[in-house]
Short mmCIF file of C-alpha atoms in Angstrom, two decimals:
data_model
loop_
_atom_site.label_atom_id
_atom_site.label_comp_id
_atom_site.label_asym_id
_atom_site.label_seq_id
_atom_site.Cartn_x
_atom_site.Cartn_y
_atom_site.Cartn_z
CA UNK V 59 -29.01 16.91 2.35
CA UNK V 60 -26.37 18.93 4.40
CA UNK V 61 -23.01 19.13 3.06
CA UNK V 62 -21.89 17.00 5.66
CA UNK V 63 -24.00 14.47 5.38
CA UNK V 64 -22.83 14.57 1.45
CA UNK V 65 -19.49 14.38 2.32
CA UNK V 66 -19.95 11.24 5.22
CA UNK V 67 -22.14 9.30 2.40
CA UNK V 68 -19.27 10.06 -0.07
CA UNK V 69 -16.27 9.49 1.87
CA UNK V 70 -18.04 6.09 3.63
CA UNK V 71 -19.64 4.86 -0.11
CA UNK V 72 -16.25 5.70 -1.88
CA UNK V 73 -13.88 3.79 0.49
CA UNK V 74 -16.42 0.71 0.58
CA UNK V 75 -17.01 0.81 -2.77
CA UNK V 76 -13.13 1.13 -3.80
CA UNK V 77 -12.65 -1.97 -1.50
CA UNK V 78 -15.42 -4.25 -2.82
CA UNK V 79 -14.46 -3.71 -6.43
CA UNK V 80 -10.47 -4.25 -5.99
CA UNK V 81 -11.67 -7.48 -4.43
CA UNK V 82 -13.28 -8.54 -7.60
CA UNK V 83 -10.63 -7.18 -9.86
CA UNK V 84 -7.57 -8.94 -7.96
CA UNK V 85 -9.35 -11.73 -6.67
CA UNK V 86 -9.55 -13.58 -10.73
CA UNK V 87 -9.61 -17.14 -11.16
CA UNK V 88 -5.76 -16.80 -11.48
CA UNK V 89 -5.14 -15.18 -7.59
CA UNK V 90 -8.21 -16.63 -6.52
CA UNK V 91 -5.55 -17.94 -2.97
CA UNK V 92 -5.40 -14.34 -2.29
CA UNK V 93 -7.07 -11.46 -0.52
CA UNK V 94 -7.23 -7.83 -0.37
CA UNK V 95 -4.66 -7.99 2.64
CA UNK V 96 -2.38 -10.50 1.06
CA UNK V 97 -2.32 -7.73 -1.97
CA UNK V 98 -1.71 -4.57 0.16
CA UNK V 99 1.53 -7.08 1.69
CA UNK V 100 2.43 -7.91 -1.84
CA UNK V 101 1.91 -4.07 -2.68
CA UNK V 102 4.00 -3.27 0.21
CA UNK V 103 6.66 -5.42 -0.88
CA UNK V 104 6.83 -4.11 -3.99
CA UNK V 105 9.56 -5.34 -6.80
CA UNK V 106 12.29 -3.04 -6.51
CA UNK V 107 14.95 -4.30 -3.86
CA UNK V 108 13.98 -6.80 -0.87
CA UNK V 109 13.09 -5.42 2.25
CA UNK V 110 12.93 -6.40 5.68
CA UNK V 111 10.06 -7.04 8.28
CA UNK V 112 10.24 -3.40 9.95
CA UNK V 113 10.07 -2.02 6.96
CA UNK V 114 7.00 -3.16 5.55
CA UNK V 115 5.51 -3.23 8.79
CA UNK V 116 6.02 0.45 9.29
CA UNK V 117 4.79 1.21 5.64
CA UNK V 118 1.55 -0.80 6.46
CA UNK V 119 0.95 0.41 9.90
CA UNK V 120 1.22 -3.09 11.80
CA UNK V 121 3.61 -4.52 13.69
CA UNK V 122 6.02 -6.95 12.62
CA UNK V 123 4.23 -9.71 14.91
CA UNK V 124 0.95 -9.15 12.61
CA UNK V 125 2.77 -9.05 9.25
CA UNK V 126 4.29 -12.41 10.31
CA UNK V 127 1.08 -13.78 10.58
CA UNK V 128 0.48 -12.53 6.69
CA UNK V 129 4.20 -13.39 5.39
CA UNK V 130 3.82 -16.73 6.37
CA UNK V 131 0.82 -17.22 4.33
CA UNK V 132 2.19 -15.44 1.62
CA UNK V 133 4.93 -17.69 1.75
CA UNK V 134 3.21 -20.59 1.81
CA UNK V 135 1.11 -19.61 -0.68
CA UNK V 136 4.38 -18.96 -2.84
CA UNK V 137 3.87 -15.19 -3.73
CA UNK V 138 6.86 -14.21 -1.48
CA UNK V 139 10.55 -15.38 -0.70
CA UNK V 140 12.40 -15.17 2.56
CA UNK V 141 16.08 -15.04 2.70
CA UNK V 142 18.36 -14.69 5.37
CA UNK V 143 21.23 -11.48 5.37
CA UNK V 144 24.74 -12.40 3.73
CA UNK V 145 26.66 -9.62 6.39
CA UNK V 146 23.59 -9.90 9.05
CA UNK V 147 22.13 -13.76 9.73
CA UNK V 148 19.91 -12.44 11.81
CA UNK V 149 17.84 -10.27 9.12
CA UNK V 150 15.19 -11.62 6.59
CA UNK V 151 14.38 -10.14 3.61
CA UNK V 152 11.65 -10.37 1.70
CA UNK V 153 10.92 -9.85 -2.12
CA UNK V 154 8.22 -11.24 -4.65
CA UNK V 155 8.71 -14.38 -6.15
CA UNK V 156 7.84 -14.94 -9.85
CA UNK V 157 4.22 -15.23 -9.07
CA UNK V 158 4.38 -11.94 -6.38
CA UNK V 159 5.69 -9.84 -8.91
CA UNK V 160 3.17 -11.23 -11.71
CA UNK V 161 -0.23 -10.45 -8.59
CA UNK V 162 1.46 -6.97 -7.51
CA UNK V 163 1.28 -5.88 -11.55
CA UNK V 164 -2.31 -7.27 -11.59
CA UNK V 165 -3.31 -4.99 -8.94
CA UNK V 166 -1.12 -1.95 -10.03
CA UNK V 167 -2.95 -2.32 -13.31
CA UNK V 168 -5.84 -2.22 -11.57
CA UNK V 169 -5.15 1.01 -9.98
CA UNK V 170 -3.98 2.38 -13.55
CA UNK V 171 -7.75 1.69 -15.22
CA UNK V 172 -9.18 3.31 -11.64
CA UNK V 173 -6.94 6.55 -12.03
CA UNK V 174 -7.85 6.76 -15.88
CA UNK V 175 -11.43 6.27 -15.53
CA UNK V 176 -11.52 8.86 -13.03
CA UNK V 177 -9.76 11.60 -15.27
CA UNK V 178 -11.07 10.86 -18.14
CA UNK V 179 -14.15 13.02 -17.22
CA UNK V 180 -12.18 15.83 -15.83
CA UNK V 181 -11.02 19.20 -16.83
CA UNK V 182 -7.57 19.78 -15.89
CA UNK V 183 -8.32 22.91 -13.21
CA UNK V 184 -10.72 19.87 -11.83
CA UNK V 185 -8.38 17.31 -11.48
CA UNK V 186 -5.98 20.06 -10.00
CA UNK V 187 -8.84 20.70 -7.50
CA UNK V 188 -9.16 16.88 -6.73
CA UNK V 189 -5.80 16.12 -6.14
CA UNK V 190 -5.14 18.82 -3.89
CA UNK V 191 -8.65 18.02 -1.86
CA UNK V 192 -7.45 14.20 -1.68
CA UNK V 193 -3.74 15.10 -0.37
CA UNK V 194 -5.49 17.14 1.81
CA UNK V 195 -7.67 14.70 3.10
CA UNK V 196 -4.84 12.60 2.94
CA UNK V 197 -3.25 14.37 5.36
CA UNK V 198 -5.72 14.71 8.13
CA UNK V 199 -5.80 11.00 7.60
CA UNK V 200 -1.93 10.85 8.81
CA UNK V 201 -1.97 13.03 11.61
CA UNK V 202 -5.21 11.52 12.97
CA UNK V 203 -3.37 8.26 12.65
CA UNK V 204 -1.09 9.58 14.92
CA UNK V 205 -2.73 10.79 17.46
#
């Protein structure tokens, strides 16, 4: 097999397979009322300071019509809190209610086993290579994005 080939099977495999299994680690009998989008909101979020809706839209890459769609689910489903601005009526801000904050440490944790799996079996010259490769790859990812 070429080395492109390699790299399409990897890159394609990889980003499915990611996907599939943080679906079956997040999705427990516990957050079973959730989905991989609802967690990448809730991730977005996050549990430091409430943001608003352009915000998180921007740091998702949708627009504020779409995460609507999402908040209001997320809402309902009670894993988020809207409140209104004390100085500014007009702007809502959103932060993770007691059970938000509980699902976006589930799924951080998750990402903590995924990162310490994959260095386990690594040298450190290795793990210097992948991270540069990935922020690389990163990268192209952005400014294709962009375009």
């Amino acid at each position: 097999m070429d080395i492109y080939a390699t790299l399409n099977d990897v890159l394609v495999n990889l980003f499915r397979d990611i996907m599939m299994l943080e679906e079956r680690a997040i999705i427990t009998s516990e957050y079973q009322d959730i989905t991989n989008n609802d967690i990448h909101v809730i991730e977005a979020i996050g549990i430091a300071q409430p943001k608003n809706m352009s915000t998180i839209a921007k740091a998702l890459s949708v627009t504020v019509g779409t995460l609507t769609i999402a908040m209001n689910s997320l809402v309902k489903k009670g894993y988020v809190i809207r409140e209104r601005g004390v100085e500014d009526r007009r702007v809502v801000y959103i932060s993770l209610s007691e059970k938000g904050r509980k699902a976006f440490l589930h799924h951080q944790a998750f990402h903590r086993q995924m990162i310490d799996a994959i260095l386990k079996d690594l040298t450190a010259d290795e793990t210097e290579t992948l991270v540069k490769a990935l922020a690389k790859l990163e990268g192209w990812f952005r400014r294709y994005e962009e375009n």
